[in-house]
XYZ file of C-alpha atoms in Angstrom:
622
model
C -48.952 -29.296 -42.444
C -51.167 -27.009 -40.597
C -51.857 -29.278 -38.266
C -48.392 -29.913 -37.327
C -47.508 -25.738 -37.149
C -50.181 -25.349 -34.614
C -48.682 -28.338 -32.758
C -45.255 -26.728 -32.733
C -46.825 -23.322 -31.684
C -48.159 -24.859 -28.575
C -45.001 -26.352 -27.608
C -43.276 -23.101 -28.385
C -45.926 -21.471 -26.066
C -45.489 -23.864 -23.541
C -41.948 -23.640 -23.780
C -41.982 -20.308 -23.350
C -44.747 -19.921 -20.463
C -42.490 -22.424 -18.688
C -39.114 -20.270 -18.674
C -41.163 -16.961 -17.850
C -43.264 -18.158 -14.328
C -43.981 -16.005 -12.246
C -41.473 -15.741 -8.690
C -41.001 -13.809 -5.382
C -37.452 -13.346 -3.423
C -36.653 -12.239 -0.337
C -34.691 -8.642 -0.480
C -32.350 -8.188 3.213
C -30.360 -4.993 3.552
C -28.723 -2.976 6.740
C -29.368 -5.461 8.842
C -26.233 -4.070 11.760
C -26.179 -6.789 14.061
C -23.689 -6.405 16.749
C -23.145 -9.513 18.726
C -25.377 -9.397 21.987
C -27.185 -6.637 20.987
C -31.061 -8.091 21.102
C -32.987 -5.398 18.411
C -30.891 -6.039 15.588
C -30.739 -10.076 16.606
C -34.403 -10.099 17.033
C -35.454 -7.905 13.870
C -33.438 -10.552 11.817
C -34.964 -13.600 13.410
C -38.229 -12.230 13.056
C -38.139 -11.904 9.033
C -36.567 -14.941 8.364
C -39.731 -16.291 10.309
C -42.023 -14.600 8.162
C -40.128 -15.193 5.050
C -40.598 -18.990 5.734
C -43.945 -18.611 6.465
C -44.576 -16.379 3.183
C -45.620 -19.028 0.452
C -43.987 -18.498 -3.022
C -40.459 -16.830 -1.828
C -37.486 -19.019 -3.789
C -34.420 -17.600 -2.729
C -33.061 -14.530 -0.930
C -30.952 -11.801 -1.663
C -28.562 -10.061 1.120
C -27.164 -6.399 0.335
C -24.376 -6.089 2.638
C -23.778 -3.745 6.351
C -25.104 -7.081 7.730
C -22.844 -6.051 10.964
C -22.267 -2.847 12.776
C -18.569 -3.273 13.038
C -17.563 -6.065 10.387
C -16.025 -8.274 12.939
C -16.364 -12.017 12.681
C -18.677 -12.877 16.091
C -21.061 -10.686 14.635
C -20.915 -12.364 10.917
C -21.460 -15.729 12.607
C -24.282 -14.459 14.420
C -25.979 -13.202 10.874
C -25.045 -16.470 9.336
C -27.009 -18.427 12.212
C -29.728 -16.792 11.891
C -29.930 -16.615 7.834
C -28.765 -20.602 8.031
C -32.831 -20.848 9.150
C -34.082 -19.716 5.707
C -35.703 -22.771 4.466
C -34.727 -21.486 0.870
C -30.856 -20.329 -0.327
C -29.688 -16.794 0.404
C -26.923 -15.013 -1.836
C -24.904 -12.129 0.251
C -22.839 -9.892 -0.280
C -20.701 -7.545 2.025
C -21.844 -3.292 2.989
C -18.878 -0.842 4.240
C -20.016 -1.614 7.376
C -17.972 -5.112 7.037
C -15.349 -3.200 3.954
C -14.375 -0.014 6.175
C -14.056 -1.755 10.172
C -12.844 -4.635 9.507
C -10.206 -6.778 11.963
C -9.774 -9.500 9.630
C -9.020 -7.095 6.143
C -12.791 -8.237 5.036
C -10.946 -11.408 4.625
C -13.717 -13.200 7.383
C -16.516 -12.110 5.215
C -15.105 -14.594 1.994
C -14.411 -17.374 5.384
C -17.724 -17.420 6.730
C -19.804 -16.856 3.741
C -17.584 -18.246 0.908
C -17.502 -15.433 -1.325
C -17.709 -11.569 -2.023
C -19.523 -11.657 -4.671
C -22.813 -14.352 -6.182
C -23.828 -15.034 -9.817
C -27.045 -17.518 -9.746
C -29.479 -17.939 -12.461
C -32.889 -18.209 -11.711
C -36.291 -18.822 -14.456
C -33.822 -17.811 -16.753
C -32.804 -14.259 -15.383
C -28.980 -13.332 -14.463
C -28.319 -12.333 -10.587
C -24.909 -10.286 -10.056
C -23.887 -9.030 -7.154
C -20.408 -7.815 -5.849
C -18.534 -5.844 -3.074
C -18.759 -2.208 -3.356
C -16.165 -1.105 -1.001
C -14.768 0.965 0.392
C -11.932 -1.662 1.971
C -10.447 -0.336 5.041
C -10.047 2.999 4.577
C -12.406 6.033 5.065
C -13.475 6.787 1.102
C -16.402 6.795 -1.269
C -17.215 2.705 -2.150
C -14.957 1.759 -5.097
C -15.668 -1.346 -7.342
C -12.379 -3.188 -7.972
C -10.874 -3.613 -11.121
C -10.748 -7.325 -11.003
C -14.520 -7.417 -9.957
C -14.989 -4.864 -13.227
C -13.208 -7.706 -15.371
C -15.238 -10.632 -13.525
C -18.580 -8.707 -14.668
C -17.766 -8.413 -17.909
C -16.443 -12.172 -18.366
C -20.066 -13.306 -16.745
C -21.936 -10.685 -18.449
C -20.428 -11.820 -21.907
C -20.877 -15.487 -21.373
C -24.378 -15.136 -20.157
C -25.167 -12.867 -24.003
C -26.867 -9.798 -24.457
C -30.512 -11.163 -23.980
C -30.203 -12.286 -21.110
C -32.095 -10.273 -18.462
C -30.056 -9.489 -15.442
C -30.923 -8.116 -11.967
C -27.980 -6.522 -10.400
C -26.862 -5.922 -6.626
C -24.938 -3.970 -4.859
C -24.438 -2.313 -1.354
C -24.724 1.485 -2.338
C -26.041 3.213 -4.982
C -24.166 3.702 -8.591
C -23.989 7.254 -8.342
C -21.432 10.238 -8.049
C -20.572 10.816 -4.348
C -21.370 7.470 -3.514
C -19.198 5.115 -5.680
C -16.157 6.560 -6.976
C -16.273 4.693 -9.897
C -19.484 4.391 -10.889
C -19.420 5.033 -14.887
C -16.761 2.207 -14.755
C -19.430 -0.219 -13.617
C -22.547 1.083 -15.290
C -20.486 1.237 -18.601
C -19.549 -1.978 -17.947
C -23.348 -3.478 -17.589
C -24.986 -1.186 -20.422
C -24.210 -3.560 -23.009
C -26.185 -5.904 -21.531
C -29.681 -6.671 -20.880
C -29.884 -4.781 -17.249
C -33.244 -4.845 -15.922
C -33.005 -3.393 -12.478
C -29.978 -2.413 -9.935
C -30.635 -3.006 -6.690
C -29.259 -1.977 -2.968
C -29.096 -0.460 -0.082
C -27.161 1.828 2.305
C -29.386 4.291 3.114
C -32.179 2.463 5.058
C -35.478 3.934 3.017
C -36.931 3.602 -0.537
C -35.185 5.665 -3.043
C -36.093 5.017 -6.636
C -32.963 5.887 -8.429
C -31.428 5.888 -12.308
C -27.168 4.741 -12.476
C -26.835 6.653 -15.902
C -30.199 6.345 -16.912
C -30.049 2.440 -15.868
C -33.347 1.879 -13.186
C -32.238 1.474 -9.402
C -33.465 1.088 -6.824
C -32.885 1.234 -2.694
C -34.407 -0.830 -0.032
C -35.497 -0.615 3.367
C -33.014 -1.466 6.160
C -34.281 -4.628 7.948
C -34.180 -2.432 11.332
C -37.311 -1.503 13.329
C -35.594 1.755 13.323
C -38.513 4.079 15.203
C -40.954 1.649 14.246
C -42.548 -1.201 16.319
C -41.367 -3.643 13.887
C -38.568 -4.005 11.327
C -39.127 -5.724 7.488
C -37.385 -6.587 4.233
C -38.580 -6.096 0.970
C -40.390 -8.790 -1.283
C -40.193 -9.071 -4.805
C -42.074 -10.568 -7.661
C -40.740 -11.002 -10.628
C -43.403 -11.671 -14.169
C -43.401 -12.452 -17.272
C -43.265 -8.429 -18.196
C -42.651 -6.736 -14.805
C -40.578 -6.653 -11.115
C -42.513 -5.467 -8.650
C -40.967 -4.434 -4.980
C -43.079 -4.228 -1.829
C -42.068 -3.694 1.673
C -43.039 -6.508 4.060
C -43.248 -5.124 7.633
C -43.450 -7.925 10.225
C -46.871 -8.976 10.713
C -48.603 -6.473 8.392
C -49.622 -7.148 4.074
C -47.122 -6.104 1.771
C -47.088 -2.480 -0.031
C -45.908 -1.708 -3.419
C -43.241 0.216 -3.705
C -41.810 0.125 -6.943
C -42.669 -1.449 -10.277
C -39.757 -2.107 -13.314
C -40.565 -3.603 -16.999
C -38.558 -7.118 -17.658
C -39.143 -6.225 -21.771
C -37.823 -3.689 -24.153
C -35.448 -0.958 -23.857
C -35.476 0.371 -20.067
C -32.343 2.610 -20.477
C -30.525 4.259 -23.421
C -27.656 2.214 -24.702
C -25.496 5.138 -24.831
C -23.387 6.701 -21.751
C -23.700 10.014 -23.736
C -24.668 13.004 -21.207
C -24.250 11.162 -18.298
C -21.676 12.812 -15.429
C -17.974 11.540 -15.536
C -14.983 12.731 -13.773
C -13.568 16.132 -14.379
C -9.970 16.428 -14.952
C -9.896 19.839 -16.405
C -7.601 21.213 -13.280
C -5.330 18.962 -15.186
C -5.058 21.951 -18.166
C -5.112 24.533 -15.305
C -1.509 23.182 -14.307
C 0.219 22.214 -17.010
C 3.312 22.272 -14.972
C 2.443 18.761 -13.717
C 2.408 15.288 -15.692
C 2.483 11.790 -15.329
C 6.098 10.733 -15.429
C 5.289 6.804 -15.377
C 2.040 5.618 -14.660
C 1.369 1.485 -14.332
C -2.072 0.250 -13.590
C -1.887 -2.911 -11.548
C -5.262 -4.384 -12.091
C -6.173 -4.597 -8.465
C -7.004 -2.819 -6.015
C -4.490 -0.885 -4.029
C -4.752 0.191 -0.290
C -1.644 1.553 1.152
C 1.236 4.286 -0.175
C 4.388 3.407 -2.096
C 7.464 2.407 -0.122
C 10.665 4.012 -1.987
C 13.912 2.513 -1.529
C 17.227 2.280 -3.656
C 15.424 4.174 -6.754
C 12.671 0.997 -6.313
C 9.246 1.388 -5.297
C 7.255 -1.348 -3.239
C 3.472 -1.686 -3.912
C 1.477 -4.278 -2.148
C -2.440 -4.769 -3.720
C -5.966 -6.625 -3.415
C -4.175 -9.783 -4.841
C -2.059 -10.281 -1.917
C 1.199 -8.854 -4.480
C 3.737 -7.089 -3.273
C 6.011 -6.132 -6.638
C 8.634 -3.555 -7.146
C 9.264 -1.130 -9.875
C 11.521 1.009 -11.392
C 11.593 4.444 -9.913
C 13.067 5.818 -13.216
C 10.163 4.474 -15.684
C 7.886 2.247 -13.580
C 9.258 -1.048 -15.094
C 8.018 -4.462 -12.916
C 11.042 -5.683 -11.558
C 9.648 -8.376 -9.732
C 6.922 -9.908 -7.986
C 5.638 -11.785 -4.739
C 2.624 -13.450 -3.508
C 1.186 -13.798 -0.644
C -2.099 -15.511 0.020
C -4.363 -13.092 1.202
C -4.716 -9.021 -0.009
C -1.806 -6.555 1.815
C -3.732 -3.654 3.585
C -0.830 -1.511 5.068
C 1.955 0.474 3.654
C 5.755 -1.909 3.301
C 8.782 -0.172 4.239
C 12.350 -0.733 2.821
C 15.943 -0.199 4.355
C 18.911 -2.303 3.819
C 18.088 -4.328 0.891
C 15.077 -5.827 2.828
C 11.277 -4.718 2.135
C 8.497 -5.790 5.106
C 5.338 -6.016 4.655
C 2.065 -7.634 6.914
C -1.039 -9.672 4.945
C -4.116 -10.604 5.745
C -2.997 -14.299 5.223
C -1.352 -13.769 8.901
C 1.995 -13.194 7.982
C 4.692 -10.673 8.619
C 7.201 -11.115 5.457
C 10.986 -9.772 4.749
C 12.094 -10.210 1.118
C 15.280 -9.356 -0.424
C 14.125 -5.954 -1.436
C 16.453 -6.278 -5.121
C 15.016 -9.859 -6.290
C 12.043 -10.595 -4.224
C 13.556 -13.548 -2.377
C 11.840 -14.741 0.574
C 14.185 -14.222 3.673
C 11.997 -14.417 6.137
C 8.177 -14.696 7.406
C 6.383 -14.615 10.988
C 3.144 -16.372 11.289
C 0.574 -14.657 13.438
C -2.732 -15.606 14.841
C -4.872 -13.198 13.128
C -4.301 -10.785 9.704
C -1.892 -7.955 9.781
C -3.230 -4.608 8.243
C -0.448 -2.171 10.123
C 1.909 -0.325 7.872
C 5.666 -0.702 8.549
C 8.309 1.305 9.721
C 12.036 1.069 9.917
C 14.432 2.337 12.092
C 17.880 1.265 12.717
C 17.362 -2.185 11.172
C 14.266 -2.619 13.667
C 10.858 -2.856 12.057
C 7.512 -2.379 13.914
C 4.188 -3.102 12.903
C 0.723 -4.183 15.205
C -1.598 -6.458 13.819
C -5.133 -7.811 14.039
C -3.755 -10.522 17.137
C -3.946 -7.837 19.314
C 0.071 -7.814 19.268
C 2.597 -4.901 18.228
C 5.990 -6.503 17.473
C 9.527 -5.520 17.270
C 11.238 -7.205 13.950
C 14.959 -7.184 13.281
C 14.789 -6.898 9.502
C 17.607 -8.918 8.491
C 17.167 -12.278 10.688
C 13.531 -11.986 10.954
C 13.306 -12.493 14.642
C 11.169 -10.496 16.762
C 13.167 -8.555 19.522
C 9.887 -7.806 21.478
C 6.185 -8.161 21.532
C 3.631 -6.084 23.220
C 0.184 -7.927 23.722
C -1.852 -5.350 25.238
C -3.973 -3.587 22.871
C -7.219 -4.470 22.779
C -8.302 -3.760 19.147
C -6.802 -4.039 15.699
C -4.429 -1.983 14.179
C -3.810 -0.567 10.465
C -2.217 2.791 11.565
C 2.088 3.539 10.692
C 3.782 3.674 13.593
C 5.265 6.515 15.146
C 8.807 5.878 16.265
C 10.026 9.740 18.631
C 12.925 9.637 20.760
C 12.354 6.612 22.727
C 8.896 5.728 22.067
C 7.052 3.967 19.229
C 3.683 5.399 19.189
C 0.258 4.114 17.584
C -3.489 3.762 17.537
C -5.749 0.805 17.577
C -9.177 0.571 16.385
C -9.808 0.605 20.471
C -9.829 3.970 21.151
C -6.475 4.342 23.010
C -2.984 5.596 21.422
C -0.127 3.747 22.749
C 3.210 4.648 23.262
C 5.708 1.970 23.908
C 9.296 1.611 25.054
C 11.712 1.510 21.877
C 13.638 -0.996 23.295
C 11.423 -3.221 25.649
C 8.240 -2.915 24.402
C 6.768 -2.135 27.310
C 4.100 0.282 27.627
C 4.842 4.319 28.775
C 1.103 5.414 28.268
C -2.311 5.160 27.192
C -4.209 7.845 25.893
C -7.954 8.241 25.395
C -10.084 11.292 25.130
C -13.282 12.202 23.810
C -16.318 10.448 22.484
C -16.092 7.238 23.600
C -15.981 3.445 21.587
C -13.856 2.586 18.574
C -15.695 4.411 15.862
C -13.811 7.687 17.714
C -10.102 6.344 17.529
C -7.523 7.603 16.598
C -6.394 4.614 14.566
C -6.089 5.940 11.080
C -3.830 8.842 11.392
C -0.124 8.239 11.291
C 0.773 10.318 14.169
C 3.655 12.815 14.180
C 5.563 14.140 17.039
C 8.228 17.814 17.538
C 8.571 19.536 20.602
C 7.776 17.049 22.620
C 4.335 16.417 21.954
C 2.755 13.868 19.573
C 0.164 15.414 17.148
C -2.937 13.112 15.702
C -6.319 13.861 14.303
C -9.009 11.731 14.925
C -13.157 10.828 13.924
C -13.962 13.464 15.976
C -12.818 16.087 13.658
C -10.607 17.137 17.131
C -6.808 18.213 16.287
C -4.805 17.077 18.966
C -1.220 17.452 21.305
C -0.374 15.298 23.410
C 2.582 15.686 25.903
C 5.216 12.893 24.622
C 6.757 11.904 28.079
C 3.454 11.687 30.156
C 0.033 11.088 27.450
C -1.276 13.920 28.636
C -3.076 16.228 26.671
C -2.008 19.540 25.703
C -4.246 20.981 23.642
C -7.669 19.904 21.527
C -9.405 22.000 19.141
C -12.231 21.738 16.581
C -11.882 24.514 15.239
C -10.995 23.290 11.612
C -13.053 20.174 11.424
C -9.868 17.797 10.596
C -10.510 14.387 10.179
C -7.438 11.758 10.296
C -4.608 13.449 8.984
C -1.914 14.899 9.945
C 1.523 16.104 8.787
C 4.439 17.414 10.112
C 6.966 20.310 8.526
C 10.900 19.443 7.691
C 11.885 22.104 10.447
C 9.121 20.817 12.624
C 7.902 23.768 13.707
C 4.109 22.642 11.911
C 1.663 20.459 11.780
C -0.544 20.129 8.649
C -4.334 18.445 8.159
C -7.145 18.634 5.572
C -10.559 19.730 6.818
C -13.477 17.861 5.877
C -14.042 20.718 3.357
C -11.877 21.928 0.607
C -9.116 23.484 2.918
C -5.766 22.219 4.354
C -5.012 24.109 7.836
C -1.638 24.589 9.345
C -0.508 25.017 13.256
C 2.071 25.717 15.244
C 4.018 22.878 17.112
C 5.965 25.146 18.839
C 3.006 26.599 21.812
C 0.841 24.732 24.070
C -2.178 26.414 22.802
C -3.960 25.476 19.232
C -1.825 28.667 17.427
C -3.484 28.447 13.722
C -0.756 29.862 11.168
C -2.755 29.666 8.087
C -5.589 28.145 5.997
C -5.625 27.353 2.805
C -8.882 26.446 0.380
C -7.614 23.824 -1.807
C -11.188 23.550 -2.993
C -11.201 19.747 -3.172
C -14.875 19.247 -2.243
C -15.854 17.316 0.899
C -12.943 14.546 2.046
C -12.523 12.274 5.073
C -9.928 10.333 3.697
C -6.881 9.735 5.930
C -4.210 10.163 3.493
C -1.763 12.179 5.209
C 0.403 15.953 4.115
C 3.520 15.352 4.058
C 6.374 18.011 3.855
C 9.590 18.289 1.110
C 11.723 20.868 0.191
C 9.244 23.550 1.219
C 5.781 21.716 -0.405
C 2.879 20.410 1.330
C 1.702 17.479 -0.772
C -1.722 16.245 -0.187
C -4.425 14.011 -1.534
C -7.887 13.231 -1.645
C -10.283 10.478 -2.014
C -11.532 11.172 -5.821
C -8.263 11.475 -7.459
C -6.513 14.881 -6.728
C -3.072 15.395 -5.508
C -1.972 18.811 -5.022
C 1.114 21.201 -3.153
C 1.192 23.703 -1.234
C 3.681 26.522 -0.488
C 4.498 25.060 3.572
C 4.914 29.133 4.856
C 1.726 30.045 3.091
C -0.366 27.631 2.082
C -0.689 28.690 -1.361
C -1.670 26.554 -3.967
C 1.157 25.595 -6.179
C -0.427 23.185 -8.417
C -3.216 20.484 -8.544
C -3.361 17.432 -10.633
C -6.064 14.401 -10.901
C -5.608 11.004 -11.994
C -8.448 8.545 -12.259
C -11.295 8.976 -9.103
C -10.257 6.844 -6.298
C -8.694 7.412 -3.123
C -4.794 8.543 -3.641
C -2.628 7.089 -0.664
C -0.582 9.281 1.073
C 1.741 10.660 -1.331
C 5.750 10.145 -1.135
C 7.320 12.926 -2.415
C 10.801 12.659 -3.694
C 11.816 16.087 -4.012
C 9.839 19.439 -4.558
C 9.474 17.783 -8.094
C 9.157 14.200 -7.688
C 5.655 12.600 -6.249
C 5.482 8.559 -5.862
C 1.535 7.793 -5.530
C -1.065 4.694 -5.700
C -4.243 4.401 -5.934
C -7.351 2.341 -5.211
C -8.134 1.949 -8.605
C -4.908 0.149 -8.840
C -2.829 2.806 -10.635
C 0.844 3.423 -9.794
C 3.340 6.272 -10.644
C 5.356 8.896 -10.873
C 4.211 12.322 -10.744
C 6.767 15.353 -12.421
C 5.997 18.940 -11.592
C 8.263 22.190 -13.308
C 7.397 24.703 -11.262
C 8.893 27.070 -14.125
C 5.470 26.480 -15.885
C 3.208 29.049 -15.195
C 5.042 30.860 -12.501
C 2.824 33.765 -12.801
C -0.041 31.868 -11.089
């Protein structure tokens, strides 16, 4: 009997030694390659070289901003180059491909399969998945559907099983909106190390007491030489080096693969704070409805119905009165922009490159234009004429109830996600280009082009949803430069920094002024009426730093406003003052739609929807 137990033991052993070898990856992050640029191109080339020529490296991990502007040339270039790896490579996407991004990030899933990898390797669990933020200018959200997806894997794959996680930035307040949604989502589990990017250096990190870490960005940056990082994985430890081109490996982190590495509690960690929430009482949640995907773009209202497109490619309607699904319709690919309703038809664009018309009471398909690329370009209405642009380099004319385009424009040279401007007999827009184009209502020809300022299409003013009294057309843009333009001729009026805006803009009921959100705390307010930048007042919201372009918007005498970690607030429109604030989840709110003084429609990216009440008879004293 003895005998046979020491047998077993050595098999056991064996066993054992077999599942825990040792192993080295390959770790890839920041890579930026812009198509025809040579340093990025050649930085790339140049590890996958030495990663083939490193013995012992069995696979290799890619941590997203693998392009500088996330268009598809640039992808294909990446992919050529990783395709030389004589071992697989798992990638996900950075903002770099979420935020500028032609196709709706749809290119990324086209050219490399997926957004997200699972792989087992010598029995340890690799996760990775998108961290956002898609399209629009916001911290990096997690979607709820990837949420569900890592709990269904983590489950199946048990609570032993050790797991390596990736994403593109780091879990952490100010970086991901919803970061206790993912790390409470792991902790169960048997997390050994979180790994990323973003921020091109080492940065040894904790998500909630969970170990992190940041790598190196595979640029030369001011060095001769760029790298990657290598990692060994033991029996008891990971260890991470940097690899420089041509020079030895040095250590720069080291993680345990045994025992407790994190407490299994989320107590004491930092969550959301919604106590402005009991500082206003006056405000509550009529309705809310959380969708369970991601949502990008603002309500459209129509015929007490609101119009919601999401991640899934969904556009459903609800019940103004109590949020009720009344129905539902699919497209293939996710909606980006904002629908619009009018005359029992809704219209919508998707990144499946479609336009679509519905019966806006049933969801009946009435219509549906097929275009050569995705559309991302909210919708507007006027006079049973729709007009959106899209990622085909076209803006179009639609008559909403036949479907049939009166006119197409086909000169703008980028892609476009902005809501069009329609003001006395233009329809005016931005592209992701750097011009704003105005356009003949009714031929579609082009009036003007405007450009000014820094130039390239990081500077455009293509995320604003430009508004227009006096004749002049008023738009904010990357350059933190408030803007008026004169309407007839695209010349410019007036610019000022003098408030820091950043892609907003609003404009009053009486139209005598324009409102905008600084990048810090305040919303300012000017006058439309001069042709100088006449500030009429300032008001500090105190909502933190915020580039998100979710735009002010004016009813019954209220400024409502939102931000990109869940507040929505109004403001007295003469003063400024702060009549009441209100948070719901952490994500980016859309630009509200007010129904009255005391009705708010709003969405959100975490995929909430709803109804927003405010008594302003509540605490009138403050």
């Amino acid at each position: 009997m003895k005998r046979i137990y020491l047998s077993l033991s050595l098999l056991l052993l064996v066993i054992i030694g077999s599942r825990a070898a040792n192993f080295k990856f390959a770790f890839l992050t920041d890579i930026h390659i812009t198509a025809g640029d040579s340093i990025p191109y050649n930085d790339l080339a140049r590890s996958v070289n030495q990663i083939n020529d490193t013995p012992g490296i069995e696979f290799a991990i890619v941590s997203g901003d693998i392009t500088n502007i996330g268009d598809r040339q640039s992808m294909e270039v990446v992919k050529s180059l990783l395709d030389r790896l004589n071992v697989e490579y798992h990638i996900i996407p950075g903002n770099h491909e979420t935020k500028w991004s032609e196709s709706g990030v749809t290119d990324f899933a086209r050219v490399f399969g997926s957004e997200r990898f699972k792989f087992e390797h010598d029995g340890i669990l690799f996760m990775g998945v998108n961290s956002g933020p898609i399209i629009r200018m916001a911290d990096g959200h997690v979607a709820p559907q990837d949420i569900d997806w890592i709990k269904t894997e983590l489950d199946k794959a048990g609570k032993e099983k050790p797991v390596i996680f990736i994403t593109h930035y780091p879990l952490q307040p100010g970086d991901v909106d919803n970061w206790y949604d993912v790390t409470d989502a792991i902790r169960p589990y048997n997390i050994r190390l979180v790994m990323g990017g973003h921020y091109h250096k080492y940065m040894q990190l904790e998500y909630d007491g969970i170990p992190g870490i940041l790598c190196r960005s595979n640029l030369r940056a001011k060095e001769k030489t760029g790298g990657y990082s290598l990692c060994e994985v033991t029996p008891d430890s990971i260890f991470i080096y940097e690899h420089k081109i041509g020079n030895v490996p040095t250590r720069k982190g080291a993680y345990s693969m045994t025992g407790m590495n994190y407490p299994k509690s989320n107590a004491g960690y930092p969550r959301p704070d919604y106590s402005v929430n009991k500082e206003f009482p006056q405000v509550s949640e009529q309705w809310l409805v959380r969708s369970g995907y991601e949502i990008f773009s603002s309500p459209a209202y129509w015929d007490k119905k609101v119009y919601v497109g999401d991640d899934s490619g969904a556009i459903s309607c609800y019940s103004a009165t109590d949020g009720r699904k009344q129905w539902s319709f699919k497209s293939d690919m996710r909606i980006i922009g904002t629908p619009a309703a009018d005359k029992n038809v809704v219209v919508f664009g998707s990144a499946d490159m479609n336009i679509y018309g519905l019966n806006a009471s049933d969801g009946r398909l009435l219509w549906k234009i097929n275009t050569e690329a995705p559309v991302l370009g909210a919708v507007t209405i006027r006079n049973g004429i729709a007009y959106i642009g899209g990622s085909d380099h076209k803006f179009r004319a639609i008559d909403i109830k036949s479907g049939t385009v009166v006119w197409s424009y086909d000169g703008v040279e980028g892609y476009i996600e902005t809501k069009p401007l329609v003001y006395d007999n233009l329809v005016i827009f931005g592209a992701w280009d750097k011009n704003l184009y105005a356009l003949d209502k009714k031929t579609g020809k082009e009036v003007w082009k405007w450009h000014e300022g820094k130039p390239g299409r990081f500077y455009s003013a293509a995320a604003v949803w430009p508004v227009a009294a006096n004749g002049k057309v008023f738009i904010a843009d990357p350059e933190r430069v408030l803007t008026a333009i004169d309407a007839s001729t695209g010349k410019t009026v007036w610019r000022t920094k003098e408030s820091m805006v950043r892609e907003t803009v609003g404009l009053s009921e009486d139209k005598r002024r324009i409102y905008s959100k600084t990048m810090n705390d305040s919303v300012v307010c000017y006058s439309t009426t001069t042709d100088f930048p006449e500030k009429i007042w300032a008001s500090n919201v105190g909502f933190g730093y915020e580039h998100a372009p979710s735009m002010p918007v004016e009813k019954e005498g209220v400024v409502f406003g939102s931000t990109k970690n869940g507040l929505m607030f109004g403001l007295d429109a003469h003063t400024g003052k702060v009549l009441w604030k209100h948070k719901v989840g952490n994500s980016l709110i859309s630009t509200l739609v007010p129904l009255s003084k005391n009705k708010c429609l709003f969405t959100a990216t975490g995929g909430e929807i709803g109804l927003l009440v405010i008594d302003y008879k509540i605490n009138k004293h403050k």
